[in-house]
PDB file of C-alpha atoms and ligand atoms in Angstrom:
ATOM      1  CA  UNK A  77      14.282  68.518 153.320  1.00 89.00           C
ATOM      2  CA  UNK A  78      17.571  70.389 153.602  1.00 95.00           C
ATOM      3  CA  UNK A  79      18.787  72.988 151.115  1.00 97.00           C
ATOM      4  CA  UNK A  80      22.560  73.317 151.063  1.00 97.00           C
ATOM      5  CA  UNK A  81      24.940  75.551 149.140  1.00 98.00           C
ATOM      6  CA  UNK A  82      28.453  74.662 148.011  1.00 98.00           C
ATOM      7  CA  UNK A  83      31.291  76.754 146.627  1.00 98.00           C
ATOM      8  CA  UNK A  84      34.226  75.534 144.549  1.00 98.00           C
ATOM      9  CA  UNK A  85      37.316  77.113 143.026  1.00 98.00           C
ATOM     10  CA  UNK A  86      40.149  75.790 140.918  1.00 97.00           C
ATOM     11  CA  UNK A  87      43.016  77.052 138.795  1.00 97.00           C
ATOM     12  CA  UNK A  88      45.300  75.140 136.453  1.00 96.00           C
ATOM     13  CA  UNK A  89      48.403  76.104 134.526  1.00 96.00           C
ATOM     14  CA  UNK A  90      48.369  75.926 130.735  1.00 96.00           C
ATOM     15  CA  UNK A  91      51.194  74.173 128.915  1.00 95.00           C
ATOM     16  CA  UNK A  92      51.871  74.055 125.182  1.00 95.00           C
ATOM     17  CA  UNK A  93      51.231  70.758 123.425  1.00 94.00           C
ATOM     18  CA  UNK A  94      48.664  69.361 125.853  1.00 94.00           C
ATOM     19  CA  UNK A  95      44.999  68.688 125.065  1.00 95.00           C
ATOM     20  CA  UNK A  96      42.604  71.236 126.524  1.00 97.00           C
ATOM     21  CA  UNK A  97      39.569  69.812 128.316  1.00 97.00           C
ATOM     22  CA  UNK A  98      37.230  72.330 129.883  1.00 98.00           C
ATOM     23  CA  UNK A  99      33.679  71.724 131.045  1.00 98.00           C
ATOM     24  CA  UNK A 100      34.051  68.131 129.877  1.00 98.00           C
ATOM     25  CA  UNK A 101      34.684  69.257 126.305  1.00 98.00           C
ATOM     26  CA  UNK A 102      37.876  68.966 124.255  1.00 97.00           C
ATOM     27  CA  UNK A 103      38.557  72.424 122.885  1.00 97.00           C
ATOM     28  CA  UNK A 104      40.992  73.007 120.011  1.00 96.00           C
ATOM     29  CA  UNK A 105      43.857  75.123 121.402  1.00 96.00           C
ATOM     30  CA  UNK A 106      47.669  75.047 121.231  1.00 96.00           C
ATOM     31  CA  UNK A 107      47.932  74.492 125.013  1.00 96.00           C
ATOM     32  CA  UNK A 108      46.142  72.446 127.646  1.00 95.00           C
ATOM     33  CA  UNK A 109      46.168  72.003 131.395  1.00 94.00           C
ATOM     34  CA  UNK A 110      48.913  70.660 133.564  1.00 90.00           C
ATOM     35  CA  UNK A 111      47.398  68.310 136.106  1.00 85.00           C
ATOM     36  CA  UNK A 112      47.317  64.785 137.442  1.00 84.00           C
ATOM     37  CA  UNK A 113      43.948  64.291 135.712  1.00 89.00           C
ATOM     38  CA  UNK A 114      42.979  66.055 132.466  1.00 92.00           C
ATOM     39  CA  UNK A 115      43.146  69.262 134.563  1.00 94.00           C
ATOM     40  CA  UNK A 116      39.586  70.346 133.739  1.00 97.00           C
ATOM     41  CA  UNK A 117      39.371  73.164 136.294  1.00 97.00           C
ATOM     42  CA  UNK A 118      35.704  73.867 135.509  1.00 98.00           C
ATOM     43  CA  UNK A 119      34.727  70.318 136.420  1.00 98.00           C
ATOM     44  CA  UNK A 120      37.078  70.391 139.441  1.00 97.00           C
ATOM     45  CA  UNK A 121      35.421  73.568 140.753  1.00 98.00           C
ATOM     46  CA  UNK A 122      31.996  71.955 140.252  1.00 98.00           C
ATOM     47  CA  UNK A 123      33.116  68.824 142.097  1.00 98.00           C
ATOM     48  CA  UNK A 124      34.381  70.850 145.054  1.00 98.00           C
ATOM     49  CA  UNK A 125      31.131  72.827 145.169  1.00 98.00           C
ATOM     50  CA  UNK A 126      29.099  69.583 145.163  1.00 98.00           C
ATOM     51  CA  UNK A 127      31.271  67.971 147.835  1.00 98.00           C
ATOM     52  CA  UNK A 128      31.084  71.136 149.924  1.00 97.00           C
ATOM     53  CA  UNK A 129      27.293  71.180 149.734  1.00 97.00           C
ATOM     54  CA  UNK A 130      27.122  67.481 150.605  1.00 95.00           C
ATOM     55  CA  UNK A 131      29.588  67.820 153.492  1.00 94.00           C
ATOM     56  CA  UNK A 132      31.824  65.211 151.852  1.00 93.00           C
ATOM     57  CA  UNK A 133      35.212  66.930 151.909  1.00 93.00           C
ATOM     58  CA  UNK A 134      37.002  67.985 148.742  1.00 95.00           C
ATOM     59  CA  UNK A 135      38.364  66.674 145.471  1.00 95.00           C
ATOM     60  CA  UNK A 136      41.923  66.238 146.781  1.00 93.00           C
ATOM     61  CA  UNK A 137      40.740  64.058 149.642  1.00 94.00           C
ATOM     62  CA  UNK A 138      38.520  61.894 147.457  1.00 93.00           C
ATOM     63  CA  UNK A 139      40.814  61.591 144.460  1.00 92.00           C
ATOM     64  CA  UNK A 140      44.405  62.146 145.699  1.00 89.00           C
ATOM     65  CA  UNK A 141      46.877  63.259 143.027  1.00 86.00           C
ATOM     66  CA  UNK A 142      49.344  60.746 144.485  1.00 88.00           C
ATOM     67  CA  UNK A 143      47.063  57.892 143.380  1.00 88.00           C
ATOM     68  CA  UNK A 144      48.117  56.480 139.992  1.00 89.00           C
ATOM     69  CA  UNK A 145      44.491  55.390 139.428  1.00 88.00           C
ATOM     70  CA  UNK A 146      43.624  59.009 138.639  1.00 88.00           C
ATOM     71  CA  UNK A 147      46.574  59.777 136.361  1.00 88.00           C
ATOM     72  CA  UNK A 148      45.261  61.245 133.121  1.00 87.00           C
ATOM     73  CA  UNK A 149      41.652  60.466 134.068  1.00 92.00           C
ATOM     74  CA  UNK A 150      38.877  62.487 132.446  1.00 95.00           C
ATOM     75  CA  UNK A 151      37.416  64.736 135.135  1.00 96.00           C
ATOM     76  CA  UNK A 152      33.848  63.979 134.043  1.00 97.00           C
ATOM     77  CA  UNK A 153      34.461  60.410 135.253  1.00 97.00           C
ATOM     78  CA  UNK A 154      35.220  61.856 138.700  1.00 96.00           C
ATOM     79  CA  UNK A 155      32.143  64.089 138.472  1.00 98.00           C
ATOM     80  CA  UNK A 156      29.961  61.016 137.813  1.00 98.00           C
ATOM     81  CA  UNK A 157      31.418  59.355 140.924  1.00 97.00           C
ATOM     82  CA  UNK A 158      30.668  62.452 143.001  1.00 98.00           C
ATOM     83  CA  UNK A 159      27.086  62.539 141.725  1.00 98.00           C
ATOM     84  CA  UNK A 160      26.702  58.876 142.717  1.00 97.00           C
ATOM     85  CA  UNK A 161      27.771  59.886 146.250  1.00 96.00           C
ATOM     86  CA  UNK A 162      25.151  62.623 146.288  1.00 96.00           C
ATOM     87  CA  UNK A 163      22.459  60.209 145.143  1.00 96.00           C
ATOM     88  CA  UNK A 164      23.409  57.870 147.998  1.00 95.00           C
ATOM     89  CA  UNK A 165      22.736  60.815 150.320  1.00 93.00           C
ATOM     90  CA  UNK A 166      19.366  61.264 148.544  1.00 95.00           C
ATOM     91  CA  UNK A 167      20.623  64.631 147.386  1.00 96.00           C
ATOM     92  CA  UNK A 168      19.954  66.287 144.046  1.00 97.00           C
ATOM     93  CA  UNK A 169      21.273  69.395 142.378  1.00 98.00           C
ATOM     94  CA  UNK A 170      18.794  72.265 142.149  1.00 98.00           C
ATOM     95  CA  UNK A 171      21.072  74.505 140.136  1.00 98.00           C
ATOM     96  CA  UNK A 172      24.709  75.307 139.532  1.00 98.00           C
ATOM     97  CA  UNK A 173      26.450  78.447 138.360  1.00 98.00           C
ATOM     98  CA  UNK A 174      29.980  78.704 137.065  1.00 98.00           C
ATOM     99  CA  UNK A 175      32.368  81.510 136.157  1.00 98.00           C
ATOM    100  CA  UNK A 176      35.399  80.520 134.125  1.00 98.00           C
ATOM    101  CA  UNK A 177      38.184  83.049 133.599  1.00 98.00           C
ATOM    102  CA  UNK A 178      40.356  82.410 130.548  1.00 98.00           C
ATOM    103  CA  UNK A 179      42.128  84.938 128.367  1.00 97.00           C
ATOM    104  CA  UNK A 180      42.146  82.429 125.498  1.00 96.00           C
ATOM    105  CA  UNK A 181      40.609  80.484 123.887  1.00 95.00           C
ATOM    106  CA  UNK A 182      37.253  82.149 123.444  1.00 95.00           C
ATOM    107  CA  UNK A 183      34.880  79.897 125.370  1.00 96.00           C
ATOM    108  CA  UNK A 184      31.443  81.292 124.544  1.00 95.00           C
ATOM    109  CA  UNK A 185      31.130  79.096 121.396  1.00 96.00           C
ATOM    110  CA  UNK A 186      31.677  75.995 123.573  1.00 97.00           C
ATOM    111  CA  UNK A 187      29.252  76.755 126.415  1.00 98.00           C
ATOM    112  CA  UNK A 188      26.299  74.898 124.868  1.00 98.00           C
ATOM    113  CA  UNK A 189      28.431  71.801 124.259  1.00 98.00           C
ATOM    114  CA  UNK A 190      29.658  71.960 127.877  1.00 98.00           C
ATOM    115  CA  UNK A 191      26.020  72.053 129.006  1.00 98.00           C
ATOM    116  CA  UNK A 192      25.226  69.070 126.731  1.00 98.00           C
ATOM    117  CA  UNK A 193      27.909  67.101 128.577  1.00 98.00           C
ATOM    118  CA  UNK A 194      27.418  68.362 132.145  1.00 98.00           C
ATOM    119  CA  UNK A 195      23.628  68.726 132.522  1.00 98.00           C
ATOM    120  CA  UNK A 196      22.858  64.989 132.167  1.00 98.00           C
ATOM    121  CA  UNK A 197      25.585  64.171 134.710  1.00 98.00           C
ATOM    122  CA  UNK A 198      24.317  66.771 137.179  1.00 98.00           C
ATOM    123  CA  UNK A 199      20.709  65.727 136.507  1.00 98.00           C
ATOM    124  CA  UNK A 200      19.562  69.247 135.683  1.00 98.00           C
ATOM    125  CA  UNK A 201      17.971  70.931 132.701  1.00 98.00           C
ATOM    126  CA  UNK A 202      20.039  73.464 130.792  1.00 98.00           C
ATOM    127  CA  UNK A 203      18.297  76.423 132.423  1.00 98.00           C
ATOM    128  CA  UNK A 204      19.696  75.220 135.775  1.00 98.00           C
ATOM    129  CA  UNK A 205      23.356  75.326 134.806  1.00 98.00           C
ATOM    130  CA  UNK A 206      24.955  78.708 134.240  1.00 98.00           C
ATOM    131  CA  UNK A 207      28.370  78.881 132.560  1.00 98.00           C
ATOM    132  CA  UNK A 208      29.824  82.337 132.120  1.00 98.00           C
ATOM    133  CA  UNK A 209      33.121  82.839 130.354  1.00 97.00           C
ATOM    134  CA  UNK A 210      35.216  85.911 131.133  1.00 97.00           C
ATOM    135  CA  UNK A 211      38.650  87.101 130.100  1.00 96.00           C
ATOM    136  CA  UNK A 212      40.996  88.590 132.692  1.00 97.00           C
ATOM    137  CA  UNK A 213      41.407  91.821 130.702  1.00 96.00           C
ATOM    138  CA  UNK A 214      45.006  90.807 130.003  1.00 96.00           C
ATOM    139  CA  UNK A 215      45.927  91.092 133.682  1.00 97.00           C
ATOM    140  CA  UNK A 216      48.188  88.765 135.654  1.00 96.00           C
ATOM    141  CA  UNK A 217      48.981  85.147 134.900  1.00 95.00           C
ATOM    142  CA  UNK A 218      45.495  84.407 133.577  1.00 97.00           C
ATOM    143  CA  UNK A 219      45.732  87.466 131.326  1.00 97.00           C
ATOM    144  CA  UNK A 220      49.108  86.203 130.043  1.00 96.00           C
ATOM    145  CA  UNK A 221      47.410  82.900 129.137  1.00 96.00           C
ATOM    146  CA  UNK A 222      49.451  80.956 131.698  1.00 96.00           C
ATOM    147  CA  UNK A 223      46.413  79.666 133.576  1.00 97.00           C
ATOM    148  CA  UNK A 224      42.635  79.346 133.649  1.00 98.00           C
ATOM    149  CA  UNK A 225      40.583  79.722 136.837  1.00 98.00           C
ATOM    150  CA  UNK A 226      37.045  78.750 137.667  1.00 98.00           C
ATOM    151  CA  UNK A 227      34.502  79.371 140.416  1.00 98.00           C
ATOM    152  CA  UNK A 228      31.368  77.296 140.896  1.00 98.00           C
ATOM    153  CA  UNK A 229      28.414  77.508 143.231  1.00 98.00           C
ATOM    154  CA  UNK A 230      25.753  74.822 143.579  1.00 98.00           C
ATOM    155  CA  UNK A 231      22.485  74.460 145.414  1.00 98.00           C
ATOM    156  CA  UNK A 232      21.654  70.956 146.584  1.00 98.00           C
ATOM    157  CA  UNK A 233      18.447  69.557 148.052  1.00 98.00           C
ATOM    158  CA  UNK A 234      18.919  66.681 150.484  1.00 94.00           C
ATOM    159  CA  UNK A 235      15.989  64.606 151.648  1.00 91.00           C
ATOM    160  CA  UNK A 236      15.863  64.103 155.373  1.00 83.00           C
ATOM    161  CA  UNK A 237      16.175  60.614 156.818  1.00 72.00           C
ATOM    162  CA  UNK A 238      18.564  57.725 156.336  1.00 58.00           C
ATOM    163  CA  UNK A 239      20.969  57.438 153.456  1.00 59.00           C
ATOM    164  CA  UNK A 240      19.570  55.326 150.663  1.00 53.00           C
TER     165      UNK A 240
HETATM  166 MG1   MG B 514      42.202  70.876 139.815  1.00 82.47          MG
END
């Protein structure tokens, strides 16, 4: 049995008139993320943390933003594909912890809904997924509501032996 840790980070610009998807949830807000996919930086950070723990590269390598197949795709679809890769490695998530930094909108009211969406995909109970929302105290481009950033760390248990 191997225990492995993975770290992920992502940041996306906000643009007026786009839908905002964060943590797999559509959140009412005047602006949403610029991105090749839905721009869900929370899910992207989680994906990179999972791929890092599994030793499987990163989100850009797996799902290139030059590939039209991923244009406008919901990031939770990509997360499901990454979890399928982990299962093929006989790996499971022990826990994940996320910090999302957004000046607006207020995210705390949406954290439970994010967990409702993400926990079944990650295969963890709600006590094993932490999602903490912070503002940036008005500082910098996140403070000016131009972007949202996210950090994620995951712990993965991989069974020794051949891939399934
Ligand atoms: Mg991204």
